[in-house]
mmCIF file of C-alpha atoms and ligand atoms in Angstrom:
data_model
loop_
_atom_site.group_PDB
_atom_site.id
_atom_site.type_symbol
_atom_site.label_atom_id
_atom_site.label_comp_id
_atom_site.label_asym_id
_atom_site.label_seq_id
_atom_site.Cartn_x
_atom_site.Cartn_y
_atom_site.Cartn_z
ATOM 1 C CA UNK A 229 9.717 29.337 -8.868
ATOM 2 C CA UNK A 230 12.481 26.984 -7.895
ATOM 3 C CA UNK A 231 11.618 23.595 -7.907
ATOM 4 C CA UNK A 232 11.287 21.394 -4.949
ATOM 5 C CA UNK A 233 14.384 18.924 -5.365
ATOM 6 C CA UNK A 234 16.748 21.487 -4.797
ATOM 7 C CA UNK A 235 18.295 20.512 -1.448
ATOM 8 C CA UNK A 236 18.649 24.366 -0.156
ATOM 9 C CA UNK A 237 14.691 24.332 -1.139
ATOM 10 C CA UNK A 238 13.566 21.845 1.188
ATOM 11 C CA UNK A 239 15.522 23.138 3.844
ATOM 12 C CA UNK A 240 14.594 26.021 3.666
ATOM 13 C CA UNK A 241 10.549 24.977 3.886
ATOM 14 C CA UNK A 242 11.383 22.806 6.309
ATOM 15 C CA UNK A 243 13.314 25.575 8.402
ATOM 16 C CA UNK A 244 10.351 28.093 8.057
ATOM 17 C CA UNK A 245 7.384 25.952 9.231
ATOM 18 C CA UNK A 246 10.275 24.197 12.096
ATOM 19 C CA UNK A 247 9.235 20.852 10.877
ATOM 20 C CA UNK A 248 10.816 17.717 12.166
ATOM 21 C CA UNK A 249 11.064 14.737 10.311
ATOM 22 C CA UNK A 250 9.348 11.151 11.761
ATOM 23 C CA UNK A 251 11.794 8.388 11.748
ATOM 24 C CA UNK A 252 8.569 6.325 12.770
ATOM 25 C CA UNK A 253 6.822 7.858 9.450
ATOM 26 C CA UNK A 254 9.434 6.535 7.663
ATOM 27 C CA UNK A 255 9.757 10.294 6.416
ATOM 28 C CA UNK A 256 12.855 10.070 4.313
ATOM 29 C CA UNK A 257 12.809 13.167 1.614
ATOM 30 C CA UNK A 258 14.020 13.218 -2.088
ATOM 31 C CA UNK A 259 16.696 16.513 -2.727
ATOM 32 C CA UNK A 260 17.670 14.952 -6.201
ATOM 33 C CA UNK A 261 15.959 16.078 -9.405
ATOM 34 C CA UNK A 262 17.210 13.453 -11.334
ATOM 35 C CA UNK A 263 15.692 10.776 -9.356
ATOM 36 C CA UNK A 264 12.585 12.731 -9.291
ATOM 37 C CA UNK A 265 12.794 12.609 -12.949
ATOM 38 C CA UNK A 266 13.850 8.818 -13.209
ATOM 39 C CA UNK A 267 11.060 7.634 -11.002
ATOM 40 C CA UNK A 268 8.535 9.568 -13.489
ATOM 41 C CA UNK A 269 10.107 8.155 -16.489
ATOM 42 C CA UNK A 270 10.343 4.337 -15.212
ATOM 43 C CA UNK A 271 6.365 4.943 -14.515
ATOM 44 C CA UNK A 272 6.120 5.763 -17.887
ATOM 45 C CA UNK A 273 3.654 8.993 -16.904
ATOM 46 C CA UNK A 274 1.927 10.808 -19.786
ATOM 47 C CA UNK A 275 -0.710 13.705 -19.324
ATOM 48 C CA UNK A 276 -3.431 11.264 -19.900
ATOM 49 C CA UNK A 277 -2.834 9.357 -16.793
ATOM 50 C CA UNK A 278 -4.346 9.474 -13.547
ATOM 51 C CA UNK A 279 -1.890 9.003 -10.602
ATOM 52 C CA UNK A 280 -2.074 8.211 -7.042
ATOM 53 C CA UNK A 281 0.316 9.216 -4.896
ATOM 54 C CA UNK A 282 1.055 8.213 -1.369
ATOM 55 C CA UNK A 283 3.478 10.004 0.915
ATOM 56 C CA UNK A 284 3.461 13.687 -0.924
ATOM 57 C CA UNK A 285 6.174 14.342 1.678
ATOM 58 C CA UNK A 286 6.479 18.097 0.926
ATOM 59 C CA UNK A 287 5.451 17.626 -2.402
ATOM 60 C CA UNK A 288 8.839 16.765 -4.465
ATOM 61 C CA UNK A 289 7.674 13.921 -6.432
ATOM 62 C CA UNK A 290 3.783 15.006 -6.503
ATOM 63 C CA UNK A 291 5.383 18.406 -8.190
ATOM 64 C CA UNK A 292 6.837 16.517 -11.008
ATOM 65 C CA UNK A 293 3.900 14.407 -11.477
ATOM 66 C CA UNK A 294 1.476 17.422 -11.540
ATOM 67 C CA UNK A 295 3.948 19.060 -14.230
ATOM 68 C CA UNK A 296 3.452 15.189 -16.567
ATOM 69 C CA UNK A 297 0.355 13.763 -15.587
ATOM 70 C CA UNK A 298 -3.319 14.597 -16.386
ATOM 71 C CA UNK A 299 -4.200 14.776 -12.292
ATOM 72 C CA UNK A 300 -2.816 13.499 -9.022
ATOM 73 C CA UNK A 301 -4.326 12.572 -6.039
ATOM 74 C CA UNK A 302 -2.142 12.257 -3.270
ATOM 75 C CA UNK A 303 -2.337 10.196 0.394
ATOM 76 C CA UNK A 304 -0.716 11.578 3.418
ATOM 77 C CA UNK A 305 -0.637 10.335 7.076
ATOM 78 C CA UNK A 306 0.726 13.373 8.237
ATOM 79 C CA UNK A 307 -1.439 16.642 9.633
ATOM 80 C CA UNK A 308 2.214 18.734 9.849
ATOM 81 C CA UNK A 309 2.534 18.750 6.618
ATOM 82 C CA UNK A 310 -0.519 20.600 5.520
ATOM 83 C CA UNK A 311 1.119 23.870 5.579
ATOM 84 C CA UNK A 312 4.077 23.461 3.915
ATOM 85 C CA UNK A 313 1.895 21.215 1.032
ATOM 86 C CA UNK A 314 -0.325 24.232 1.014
ATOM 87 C CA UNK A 315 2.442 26.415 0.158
ATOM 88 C CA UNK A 316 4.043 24.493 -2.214
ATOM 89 C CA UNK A 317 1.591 22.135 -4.109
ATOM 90 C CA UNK A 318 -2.081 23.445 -3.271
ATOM 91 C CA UNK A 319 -1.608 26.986 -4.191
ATOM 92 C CA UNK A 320 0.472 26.658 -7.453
ATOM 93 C CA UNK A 321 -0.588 23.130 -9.127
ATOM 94 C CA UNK A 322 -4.384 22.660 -9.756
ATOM 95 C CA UNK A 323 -4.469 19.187 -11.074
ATOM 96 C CA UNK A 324 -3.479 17.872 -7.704
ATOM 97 C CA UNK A 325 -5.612 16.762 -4.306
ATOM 98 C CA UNK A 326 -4.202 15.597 -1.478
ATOM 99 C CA UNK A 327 -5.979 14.021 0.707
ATOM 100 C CA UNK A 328 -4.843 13.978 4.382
ATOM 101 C CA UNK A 329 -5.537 9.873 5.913
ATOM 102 C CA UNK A 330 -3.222 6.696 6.881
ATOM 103 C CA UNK A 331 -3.675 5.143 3.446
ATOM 104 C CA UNK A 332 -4.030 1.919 5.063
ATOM 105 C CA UNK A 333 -7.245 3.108 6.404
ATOM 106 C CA UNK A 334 -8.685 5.015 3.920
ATOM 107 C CA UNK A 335 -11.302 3.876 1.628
ATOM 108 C CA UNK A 336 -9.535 3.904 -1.053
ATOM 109 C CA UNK A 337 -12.263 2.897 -3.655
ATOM 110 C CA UNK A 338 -14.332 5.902 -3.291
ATOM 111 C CA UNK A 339 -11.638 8.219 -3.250
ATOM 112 C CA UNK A 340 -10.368 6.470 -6.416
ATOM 113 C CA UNK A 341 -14.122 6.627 -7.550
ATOM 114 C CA UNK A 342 -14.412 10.755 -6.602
ATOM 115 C CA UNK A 343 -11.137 11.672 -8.372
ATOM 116 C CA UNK A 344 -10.255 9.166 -10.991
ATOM 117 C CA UNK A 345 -14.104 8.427 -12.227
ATOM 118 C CA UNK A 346 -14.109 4.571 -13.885
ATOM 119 C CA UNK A 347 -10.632 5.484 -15.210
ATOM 120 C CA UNK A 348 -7.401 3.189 -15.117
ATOM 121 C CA UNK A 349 -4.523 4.851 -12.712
ATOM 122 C CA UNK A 350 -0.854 4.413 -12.329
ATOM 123 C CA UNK A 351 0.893 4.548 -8.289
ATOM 124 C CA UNK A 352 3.700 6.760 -8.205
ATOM 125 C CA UNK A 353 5.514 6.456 -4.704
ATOM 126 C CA UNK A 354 8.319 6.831 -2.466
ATOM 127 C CA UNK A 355 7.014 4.689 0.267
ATOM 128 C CA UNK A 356 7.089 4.532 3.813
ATOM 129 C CA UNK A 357 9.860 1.412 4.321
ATOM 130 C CA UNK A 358 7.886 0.588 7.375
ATOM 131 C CA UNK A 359 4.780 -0.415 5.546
ATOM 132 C CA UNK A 360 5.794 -1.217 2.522
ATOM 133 C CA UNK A 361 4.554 -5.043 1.546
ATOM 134 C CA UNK A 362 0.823 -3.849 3.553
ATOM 135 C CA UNK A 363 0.296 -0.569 1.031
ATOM 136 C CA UNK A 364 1.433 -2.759 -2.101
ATOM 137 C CA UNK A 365 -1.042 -5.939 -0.730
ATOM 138 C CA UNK A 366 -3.859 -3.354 -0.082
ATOM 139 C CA UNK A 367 -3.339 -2.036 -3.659
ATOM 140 C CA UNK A 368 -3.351 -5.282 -5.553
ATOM 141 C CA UNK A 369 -5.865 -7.192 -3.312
ATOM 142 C CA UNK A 370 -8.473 -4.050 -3.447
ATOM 143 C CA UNK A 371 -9.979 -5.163 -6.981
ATOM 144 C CA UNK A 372 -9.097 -1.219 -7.968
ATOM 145 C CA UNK A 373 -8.623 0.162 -11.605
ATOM 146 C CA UNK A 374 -4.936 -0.078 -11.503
ATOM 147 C CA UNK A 375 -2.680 -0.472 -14.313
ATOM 148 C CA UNK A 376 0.734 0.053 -12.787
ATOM 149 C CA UNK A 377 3.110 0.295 -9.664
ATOM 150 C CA UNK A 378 6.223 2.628 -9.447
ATOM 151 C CA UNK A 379 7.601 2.634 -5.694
ATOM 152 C CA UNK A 380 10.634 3.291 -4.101
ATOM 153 C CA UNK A 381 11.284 0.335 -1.765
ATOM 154 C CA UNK A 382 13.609 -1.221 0.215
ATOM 155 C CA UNK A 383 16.197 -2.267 -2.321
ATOM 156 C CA UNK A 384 16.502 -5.931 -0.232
ATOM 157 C CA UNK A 385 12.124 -6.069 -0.640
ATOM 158 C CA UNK A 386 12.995 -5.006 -4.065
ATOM 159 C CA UNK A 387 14.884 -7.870 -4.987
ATOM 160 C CA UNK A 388 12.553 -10.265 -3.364
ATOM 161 C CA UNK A 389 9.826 -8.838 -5.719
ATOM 162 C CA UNK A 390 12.168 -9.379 -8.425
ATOM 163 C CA UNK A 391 13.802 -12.656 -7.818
ATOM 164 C CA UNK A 392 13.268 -15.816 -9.810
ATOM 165 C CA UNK A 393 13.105 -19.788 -8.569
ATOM 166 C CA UNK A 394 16.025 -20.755 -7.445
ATOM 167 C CA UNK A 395 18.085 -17.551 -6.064
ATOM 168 C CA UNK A 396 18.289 -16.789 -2.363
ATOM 169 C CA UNK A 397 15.703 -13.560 -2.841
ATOM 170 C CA UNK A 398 13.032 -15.936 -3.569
ATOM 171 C CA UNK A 399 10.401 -16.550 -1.469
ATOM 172 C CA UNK A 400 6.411 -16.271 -0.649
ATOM 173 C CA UNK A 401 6.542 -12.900 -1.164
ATOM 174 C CA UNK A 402 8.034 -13.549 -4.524
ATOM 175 C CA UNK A 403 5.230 -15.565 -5.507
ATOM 176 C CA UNK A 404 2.315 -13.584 -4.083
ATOM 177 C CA UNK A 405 3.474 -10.132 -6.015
ATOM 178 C CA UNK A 406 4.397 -12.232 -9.497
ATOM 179 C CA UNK A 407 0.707 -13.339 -8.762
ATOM 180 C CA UNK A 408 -0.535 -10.571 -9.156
ATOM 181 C CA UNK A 409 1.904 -8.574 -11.691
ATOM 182 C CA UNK A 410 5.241 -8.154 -14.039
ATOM 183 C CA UNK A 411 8.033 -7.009 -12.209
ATOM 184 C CA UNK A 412 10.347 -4.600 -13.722
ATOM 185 C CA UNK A 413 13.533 -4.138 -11.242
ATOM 186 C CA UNK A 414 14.108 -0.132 -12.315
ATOM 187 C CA UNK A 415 16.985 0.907 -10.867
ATOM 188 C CA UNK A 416 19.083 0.983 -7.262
ATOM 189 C CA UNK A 417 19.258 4.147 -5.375
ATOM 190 C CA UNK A 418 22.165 5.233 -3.433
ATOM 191 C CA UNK A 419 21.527 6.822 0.264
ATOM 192 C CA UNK A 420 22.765 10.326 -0.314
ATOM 193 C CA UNK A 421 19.192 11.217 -2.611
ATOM 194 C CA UNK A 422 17.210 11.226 0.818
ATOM 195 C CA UNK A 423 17.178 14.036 3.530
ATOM 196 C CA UNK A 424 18.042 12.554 6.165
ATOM 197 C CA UNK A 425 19.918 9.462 5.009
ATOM 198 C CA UNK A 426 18.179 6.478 5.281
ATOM 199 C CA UNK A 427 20.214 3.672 6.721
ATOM 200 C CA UNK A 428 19.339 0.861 3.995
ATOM 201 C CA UNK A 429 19.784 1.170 0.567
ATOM 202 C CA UNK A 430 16.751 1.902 -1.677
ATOM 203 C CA UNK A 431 15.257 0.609 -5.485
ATOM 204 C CA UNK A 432 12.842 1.696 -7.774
ATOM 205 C CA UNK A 433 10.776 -1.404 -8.907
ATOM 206 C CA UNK A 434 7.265 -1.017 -11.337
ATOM 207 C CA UNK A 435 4.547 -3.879 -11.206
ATOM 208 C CA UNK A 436 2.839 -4.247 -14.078
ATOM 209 C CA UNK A 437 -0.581 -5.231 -12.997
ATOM 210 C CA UNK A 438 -2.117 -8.385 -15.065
ATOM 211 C CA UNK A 439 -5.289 -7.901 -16.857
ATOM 212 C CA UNK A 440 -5.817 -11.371 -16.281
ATOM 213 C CA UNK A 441 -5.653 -13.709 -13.529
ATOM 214 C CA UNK A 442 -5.969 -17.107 -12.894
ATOM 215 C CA UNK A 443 -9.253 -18.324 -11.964
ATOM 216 C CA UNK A 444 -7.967 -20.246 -8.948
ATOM 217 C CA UNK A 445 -8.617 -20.289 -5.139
ATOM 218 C CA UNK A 446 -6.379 -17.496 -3.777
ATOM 219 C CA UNK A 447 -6.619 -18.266 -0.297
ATOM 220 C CA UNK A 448 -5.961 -21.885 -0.383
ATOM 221 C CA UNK A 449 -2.907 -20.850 -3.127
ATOM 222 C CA UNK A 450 -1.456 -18.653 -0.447
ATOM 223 C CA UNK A 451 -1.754 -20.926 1.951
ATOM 224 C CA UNK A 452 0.269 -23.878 -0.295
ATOM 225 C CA UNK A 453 3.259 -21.104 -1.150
ATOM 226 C CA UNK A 454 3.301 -19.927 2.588
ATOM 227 C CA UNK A 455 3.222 -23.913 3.698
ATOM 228 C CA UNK A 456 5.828 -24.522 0.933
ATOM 229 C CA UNK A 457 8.363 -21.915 2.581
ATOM 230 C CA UNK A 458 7.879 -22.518 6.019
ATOM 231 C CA UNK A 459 10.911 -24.949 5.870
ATOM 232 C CA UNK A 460 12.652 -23.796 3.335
ATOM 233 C CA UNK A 461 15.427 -26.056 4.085
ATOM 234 C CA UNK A 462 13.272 -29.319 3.682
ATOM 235 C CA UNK A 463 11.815 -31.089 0.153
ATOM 236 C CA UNK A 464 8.493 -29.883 -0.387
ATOM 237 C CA UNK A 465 7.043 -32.961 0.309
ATOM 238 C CA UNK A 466 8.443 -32.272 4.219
ATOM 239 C CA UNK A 467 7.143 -28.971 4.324
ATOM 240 C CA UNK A 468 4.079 -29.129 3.496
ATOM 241 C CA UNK A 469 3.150 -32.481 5.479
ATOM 242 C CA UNK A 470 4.537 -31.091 8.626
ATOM 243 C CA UNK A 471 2.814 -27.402 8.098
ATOM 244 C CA UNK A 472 -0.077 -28.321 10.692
ATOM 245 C CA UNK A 473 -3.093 -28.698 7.168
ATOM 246 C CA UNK A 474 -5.693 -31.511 8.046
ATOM 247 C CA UNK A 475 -4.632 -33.557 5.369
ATOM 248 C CA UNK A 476 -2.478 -37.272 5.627
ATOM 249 C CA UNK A 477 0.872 -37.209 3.771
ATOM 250 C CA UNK A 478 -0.265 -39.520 1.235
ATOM 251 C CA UNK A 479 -2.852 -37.163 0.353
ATOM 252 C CA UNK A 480 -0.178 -34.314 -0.601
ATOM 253 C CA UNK A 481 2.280 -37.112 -2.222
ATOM 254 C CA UNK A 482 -0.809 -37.493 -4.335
ATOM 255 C CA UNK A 483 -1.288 -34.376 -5.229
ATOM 256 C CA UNK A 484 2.697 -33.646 -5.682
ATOM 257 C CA UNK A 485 2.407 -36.315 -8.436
ATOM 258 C CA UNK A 486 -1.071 -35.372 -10.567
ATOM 259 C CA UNK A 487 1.351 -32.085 -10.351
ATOM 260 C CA UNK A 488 4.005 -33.180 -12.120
ATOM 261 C CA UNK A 489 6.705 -31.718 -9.170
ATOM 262 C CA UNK A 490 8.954 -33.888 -7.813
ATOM 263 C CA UNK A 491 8.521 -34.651 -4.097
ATOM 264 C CA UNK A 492 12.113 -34.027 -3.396
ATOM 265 C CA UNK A 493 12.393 -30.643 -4.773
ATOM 266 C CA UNK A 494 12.645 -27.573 -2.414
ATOM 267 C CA UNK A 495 9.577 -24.742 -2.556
ATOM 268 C CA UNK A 496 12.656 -22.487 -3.430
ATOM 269 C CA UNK A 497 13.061 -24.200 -7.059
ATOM 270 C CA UNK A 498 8.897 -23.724 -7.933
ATOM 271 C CA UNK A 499 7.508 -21.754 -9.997
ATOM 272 C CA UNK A 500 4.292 -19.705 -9.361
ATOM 273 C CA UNK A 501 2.668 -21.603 -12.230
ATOM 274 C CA UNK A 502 3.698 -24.541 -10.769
ATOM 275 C CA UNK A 503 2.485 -23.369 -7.317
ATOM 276 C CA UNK A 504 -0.656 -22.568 -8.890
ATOM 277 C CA UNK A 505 -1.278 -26.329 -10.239
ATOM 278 C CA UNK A 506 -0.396 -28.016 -6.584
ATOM 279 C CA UNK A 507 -3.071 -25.718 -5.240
ATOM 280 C CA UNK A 508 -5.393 -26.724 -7.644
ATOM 281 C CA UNK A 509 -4.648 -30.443 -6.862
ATOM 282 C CA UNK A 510 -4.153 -29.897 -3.380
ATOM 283 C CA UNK A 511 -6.578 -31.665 -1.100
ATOM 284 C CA UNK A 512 -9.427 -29.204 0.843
ATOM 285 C CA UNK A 513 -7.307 -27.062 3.256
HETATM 286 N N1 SAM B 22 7.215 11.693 -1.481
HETATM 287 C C1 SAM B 22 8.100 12.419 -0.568
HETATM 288 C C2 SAM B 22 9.476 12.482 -1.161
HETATM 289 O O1 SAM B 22 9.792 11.610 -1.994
HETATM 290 O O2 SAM B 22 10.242 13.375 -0.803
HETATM 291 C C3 SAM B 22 8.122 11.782 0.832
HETATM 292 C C4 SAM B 22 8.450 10.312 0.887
HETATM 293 S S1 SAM B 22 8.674 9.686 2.518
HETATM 294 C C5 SAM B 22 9.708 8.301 2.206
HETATM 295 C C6 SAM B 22 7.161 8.852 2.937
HETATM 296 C C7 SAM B 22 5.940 9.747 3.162
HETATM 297 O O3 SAM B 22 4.825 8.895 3.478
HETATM 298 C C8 SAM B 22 6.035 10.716 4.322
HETATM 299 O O4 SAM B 22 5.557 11.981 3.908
HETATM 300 C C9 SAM B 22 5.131 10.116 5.414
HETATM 301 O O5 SAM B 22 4.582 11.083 6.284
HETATM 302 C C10 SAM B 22 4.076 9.437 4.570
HETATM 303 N N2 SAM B 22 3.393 8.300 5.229
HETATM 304 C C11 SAM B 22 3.895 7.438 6.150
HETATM 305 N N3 SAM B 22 2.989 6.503 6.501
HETATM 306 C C12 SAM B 22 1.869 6.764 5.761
HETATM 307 C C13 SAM B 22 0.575 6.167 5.685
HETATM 308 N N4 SAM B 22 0.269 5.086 6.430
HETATM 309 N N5 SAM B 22 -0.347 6.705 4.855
HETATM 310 C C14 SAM B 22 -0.039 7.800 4.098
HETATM 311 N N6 SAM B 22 1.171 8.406 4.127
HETATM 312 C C15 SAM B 22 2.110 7.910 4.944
#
């Protein structure tokens, strides 16, 4: 059977069941084997791992993760599709399930649960560009079994996951994912791998989910790295004492100091460990 990356292959699946692509889906397809392959690799996928999926598309990627991992589930928002997966994932690959939901409204534990059992999984994706940052939040603030994140972003988000204190990339979101996980920056993606085109250009990035994390207050930590960034502009003293928190200037000044961060310093040039100790010291929020 001829594979599923082969350009002339998804057209011509596409042609038969007269299926138009969703711009508001963010339905952008892969037509470039190597990619496929690439994408596998940099998730490091061996037949003992348990993947989810979400966006099988018409099943490109989910065919080459069928063919390396042990099984697949895989999310889709899309009813249309159901055919064509039918034809070319259900009926020749049976390690895989797709399940047919918006993922950001699925319960994702007890579908986890149902497949996967208490095992650790890896996410293999070529996301939706439209929600993006709410899938990857979902998947690291859901307390699941995960071990690893391989997505195809955004390459701009992809560099904000990335960046490091100090460079113009940097930000809350920076923070919040290095929180949670390792970034690995994979590899950039030109336009021409995606049927149709998508106008920005694209990245593969893989978070490496920590087995440990800090025993701190998350909320009010968010809520310090957020405040920090509002002005990014302004010393973190500024921001912070003009963010709208119920606390008196001295009060953060204070807590600026038992932190060892100088006042005058932007939130740009912090650290997240060094986010994580202001929070700490930071007066009740
Ligand atoms: N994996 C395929 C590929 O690489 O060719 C398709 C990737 S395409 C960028 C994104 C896919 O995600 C589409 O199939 C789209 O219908 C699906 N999708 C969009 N929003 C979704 C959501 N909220 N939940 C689940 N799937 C979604």
């Amino acid at each position: 059977m001829e594979r599923l990356f082969k350009p002339s292959r998804v057209s011509e699946i596409l042609r038969k069941y007269g299926f138009r692509f969703s711009k508001a889906l963010g339905q952008n397809f892969l037509i470039d084997g190597n990619i496929v392959s690439k994408i596998v690799d940099a998730a490091e996928i061996t037949k003992d791992d348990y993947v989810l999926e979400i966006g099988p598309g018409i099943g490109t990627l989910t065919e080459e993760l069928s063919l390396r991992a042990k099984k697949v589930l895989s999310i889709e928002i899309d009813n249309r599709l159901k055919p064509l997966l039918q034809e070319t994932i259900i009926d020749n690959y049976d390690n895989v399930v797709i399940h047919f939901e918006d993922v950001l409204k699925s319960d994702l534990k007890s579908l986890i649960k149902e497949n996967f059992g208490d095992n650790k999984f890896k996410v293999v994706a070529n996301l939706p560009y439209y929600v993006t940052t709410p899938i990857i939040t979902r998947l690291i603030e859901d307390d699941l079994n995960l071990e690893s994140i391989t997505v195809m972003i955004q390459k701009e988000v992809a560099n904000r996951f990335a960046a490091k204190p100090s460079t113009k990339a940097y930000g809350s979101l920076s923070v919040f994912i290095q929180f949670y996980s390792d970034v690995v920056y994979d590899f950039t993606v030109p336009s021409t791998v995606f049927m149709p085109k998508p106008n920005v250009d694209s990245a593969v990035v893989t978070l490496k989910i920590k087995d440990e994390l800090p025993d701190i207050n998350r909320e009010k930590f968010f809520k310090v790295v957020r405040a920090g960034f509002s002005k990014r502009r302004k010393t973190i003293i500024n921001a912070l004492s003009t963010y709208g928190f119920d606390t008196t200037k001295d009060e953060i000044k204070e807590a600026l100091l038992v932190s060892n961060i100088d006042e005058k310093r932007r939130a740009e040039t912090l650290t997240s460990e060094e986010f994580i100790v202001l929070s700490i010291n930071f007066p009740e929020i």
